Each structure stands twice: as C-alpha cells, then as structure tokens.
Amino acid sequence: MPRSARLVIPNYPHHVIQRGHNRQTVFASGDDYTYYLDNLAQWKETLECKVYAFCLMTNHVHLVIDPGENPENLGKLMKRVAGRQTRFVNRLEGRSGSLWEGRFKSSPIDSDSYLLSCCRYVEMNPVAAGICTHPAEYPWSSCGSKLERKYFSWLDFDHIYLDLGKNETERSEHYHEFLDAA
C-alpha cells in the first residue's frame, strides 16, 4: 500500500517532529547536536526555507519550518539533514542502518496564535522533560536566540514574534513573559 501524501502548504510554517528509531538516542554528545544544527542551517539556506523554532532532545527533534514557495522543500530539507545525521552517527559508532523512526511527521500551522504557541511548545520541551527550569538554559533550542543570547544567527523570526515589540529588548521581554505564562 503506498504511503499517503504529506500535506505541505507553501509559505506556511509547519510543526515537524522526527523521532529516533525505537526512541533510541540520536544525540549522545555536543558534537552530534552541533552537526545536526550546522546541516539544518546550511540546508535551510540552500532550499530557501525558514526555521522559526527548534529543539533537539536526545531522541527526537521538534522544528517549526516554513518551506517557502516550494512545498517540496520541507521534505528535501528533512531528507538531507536526517540522512547526513544518520551517516555521521553510523560512522562514529561503527554501525549501520536507520537512525530515525520512519518518516518525519509534520502539520501546518494555520493561525498566528497557534504559531506563537507552537514555538513555545517546541522550546518548552526540555523544561517538560525536567532537563532545565527555564527553556533559555537549554543550549540545543532556539529559545536562547529569542531571549537575546544570540546562539544561532541563522534562526528566522516569524512575523508574530517580531510583532511582540518595537525592538529586540521589548520582543525578548514579552516573549519571556509568554514563556513564563505556560
């Protein structure tokens, strides 16, 4: 039976989740996280996608990605990044086979209020998992970049986040309040 087509809408953000095979560890060291994010930054530019939020947990990833004009770019981006990560981990660990559990899952984000809430959900993952007490403390998330720590210069800011204030400081303060209200 052929798999069903994925709904991807051009110029709309999508919440993307990809899990490790059998929920196994995908990111075991800082090098693993860095390699994934370097590839994400490279391929988002190449394919003209926008990344509004991300959180890399040990056994899965959450991303908020806008594929731009070409809806196929979301699948292309995920294929390139996941494939490179698989080859990287397999080479390091002297193993072969799949790192990821099947296809990534994605759903379009169809409203402005849900976009901001979805970004908050993505960035609150390490807090929900008990890894840290505030999402900005977690180094493998986009949250620190939104709260003026500038970890990831390649991160895109969606129009809803930008409307939170007239400048970086105001946006950061309002987003901090929004996170704390979760």
Coordinates of C-alpha atoms in Angstrom, one line a residue:
M1 CA 0.0 0.0 0.0
P2 CA 1.5 3.4 -1.0
R3 CA 2.0 5.9 1.8
S4 CA -0.3 8.9 1.9
A5 CA 0.9 12.2 0.6
R6 CA 2.0 14.7 3.2
L7 CA 0.1 18.0 3.4
V8 CA 2.6 20.8 3.0
I9 CA 1.4 24.3 2.3
P10 CA 3.8 26.8 0.7
N11 CA 4.7 29.9 2.7
Y12 CA 3.1 28.4 5.9
P13 CA 5.0 27.3 9.0
H14 CA 4.8 23.6 9.8
H15 CA 5.5 21.8 13.1
V16 CA 7.9 18.9 12.3
I17 CA 8.7 16.0 14.6
Q18 CA 11.2 13.3 13.9
R19 CA 12.0 10.6 16.4
G20 CA 14.9 8.2 16.8
H21 CA 14.3 4.6 15.7
N22 CA 12.6 2.8 18.6
R23 CA 13.1 6.1 20.5
Q24 CA 16.8 5.4 20.7
T25 CA 19.3 8.1 21.4
V26 CA 20.1 10.3 18.4
F27 CA 22.2 12.9 20.1
A28 CA 24.8 11.5 22.5
S29 CA 27.3 14.4 22.6
G30 CA 27.6 18.0 21.9
D31 CA 29.2 17.1 18.5
D32 CA 26.0 15.3 17.5
Y33 CA 23.8 18.3 18.2
T34 CA 26.2 20.7 16.5
Y35 CA 26.5 18.6 13.4
Y36 CA 22.7 18.4 13.1
L37 CA 22.3 22.2 13.6
D38 CA 25.1 23.0 11.1
N39 CA 23.4 20.9 8.5
L40 CA 20.0 22.4 9.3
A41 CA 21.5 25.9 8.9
Q42 CA 23.1 25.0 5.6
W43 CA 20.1 23.3 4.0
K44 CA 17.6 25.9 5.1
E45 CA 19.6 28.5 3.2
T46 CA 20.1 26.2 0.2
L47 CA 16.4 25.4 -0.1
E48 CA 15.2 28.8 1.0
C49 CA 13.3 27.6 4.0
K50 CA 12.8 29.4 7.2
V51 CA 13.4 27.9 10.7
Y52 CA 11.3 29.7 13.3
A53 CA 11.9 27.4 16.3
F54 CA 13.7 24.2 17.1
C55 CA 14.5 21.9 20.0
L56 CA 16.8 18.9 19.8
M57 CA 16.1 16.4 22.5
T58 CA 18.2 13.3 23.0
N59 CA 15.9 11.0 21.0
H60 CA 13.8 13.4 18.8
V61 CA 13.6 16.8 17.2
H62 CA 11.0 19.5 17.1
L63 CA 11.2 22.1 14.3
V64 CA 8.9 24.9 13.1
I65 CA 9.8 25.3 9.4
D66 CA 8.3 27.4 6.6
P67 CA 9.1 25.7 3.3
G68 CA 8.8 28.9 1.3
E69 CA 7.4 28.9 -2.2
N70 CA 8.1 25.3 -2.9
P71 CA 6.3 22.9 -0.6
E72 CA 8.7 20.0 -1.7
N73 CA 11.5 21.9 0.1
L74 CA 10.3 20.7 3.5
G75 CA 10.8 17.1 2.6
K76 CA 14.1 17.8 0.9
L77 CA 15.4 19.7 3.9
M78 CA 14.4 16.9 6.3
K79 CA 15.8 14.2 4.0
R80 CA 19.2 15.9 3.7
V81 CA 19.6 16.8 7.4
A82 CA 18.3 13.3 8.6
G83 CA 20.4 11.5 6.1
R84 CA 23.6 13.3 7.0
Q85 CA 23.0 12.8 10.7
T86 CA 22.5 9.1 10.1
R87 CA 25.7 8.7 8.2
F88 CA 27.6 10.8 10.9
V89 CA 26.3 8.8 13.8
N90 CA 26.8 5.4 12.0
R91 CA 30.4 6.4 11.1
L92 CA 31.1 7.5 14.7
E93 CA 29.6 4.4 16.3
G94 CA 30.7 1.9 13.7
R95 CA 27.1 0.8 13.0
S96 CA 24.8 0.7 10.0
G97 CA 21.1 1.1 9.5
S98 CA 18.4 3.6 10.3
L99 CA 18.8 6.3 12.9
W100 CA 15.3 7.7 12.5
E101 CA 11.9 6.1 13.0
G102 CA 10.3 6.2 9.6
R103 CA 9.1 9.5 8.0
F104 CA 9.1 12.7 9.9
K105 CA 5.7 14.0 10.9
S106 CA 4.5 17.5 10.1
S107 CA 1.4 19.6 10.4
P108 CA 0.7 23.0 9.0
I109 CA 0.3 25.8 11.5
D110 CA -2.8 27.6 10.2
S111 CA -3.2 30.6 12.6
D112 CA -1.0 33.3 14.0
S113 CA -1.9 32.5 17.6
Y114 CA -1.1 28.8 17.1
L115 CA 2.3 29.7 15.6
L116 CA 3.4 31.5 18.8
S117 CA 2.0 28.7 21.0
C118 CA 3.7 26.1 18.9
C119 CA 7.0 27.8 19.1
R120 CA 6.6 28.0 22.9
Y121 CA 5.6 24.3 23.0
V122 CA 8.8 23.4 21.0
E123 CA 11.1 25.5 23.2
M124 CA 9.5 24.3 26.4
N125 CA 10.3 20.6 25.7
P126 CA 13.4 20.5 27.9
V127 CA 11.5 22.0 30.8
A128 CA 8.7 19.5 30.4
A129 CA 11.3 16.7 30.4
G130 CA 12.9 18.0 33.6
I131 CA 16.2 18.8 32.0
C132 CA 16.2 22.5 33.0
T133 CA 14.0 25.0 34.8
H134 CA 13.8 27.6 32.0
P135 CA 14.0 26.9 28.3
A136 CA 16.7 29.6 27.6
E137 CA 19.1 27.4 29.7
Y138 CA 18.9 24.6 27.2
P139 CA 21.6 25.0 24.6
W140 CA 20.0 23.0 21.8
S141 CA 16.9 25.1 21.4
S142 CA 16.1 28.3 19.6
C143 CA 14.8 29.9 22.8
G144 CA 18.2 31.5 23.8
S145 CA 18.3 33.3 20.5
K146 CA 14.9 34.8 21.1
L147 CA 15.9 36.0 24.6
E148 CA 19.0 37.9 23.3
R149 CA 21.6 35.3 23.8
K150 CA 22.4 35.1 20.1
Y151 CA 23.3 31.4 19.9
F152 CA 22.0 30.8 16.4
S153 CA 22.4 33.7 14.0
W154 CA 20.7 31.8 11.2
L155 CA 17.4 31.5 13.1
D156 CA 14.5 33.3 11.4
F157 CA 12.0 35.3 13.3
D158 CA 8.4 34.9 12.3
H159 CA 6.1 38.0 12.0
I160 CA 4.2 37.2 15.2
Y161 CA 7.4 37.1 17.2
L162 CA 8.6 40.3 15.6
D163 CA 5.2 42.0 16.5
L164 CA 5.9 41.4 20.2
G165 CA 7.9 44.6 20.5
K166 CA 9.4 47.5 18.6
N167 CA 13.0 46.3 19.3
E168 CA 14.9 43.3 20.3
T169 CA 14.7 44.1 24.0
E170 CA 10.9 44.5 24.0
R171 CA 10.4 41.4 22.0
S172 CA 12.7 39.4 24.3
E173 CA 10.8 40.7 27.4
H174 CA 7.4 39.9 26.0
Y175 CA 8.4 36.5 24.8
H176 CA 10.0 35.8 28.2
E177 CA 6.6 36.7 29.8
F178 CA 4.8 34.5 27.3
L179 CA 7.0 31.5 28.1
D180 CA 6.6 32.1 31.9
A181 CA 2.8 32.1 31.5
A182 CA 2.9 28.5 30.1

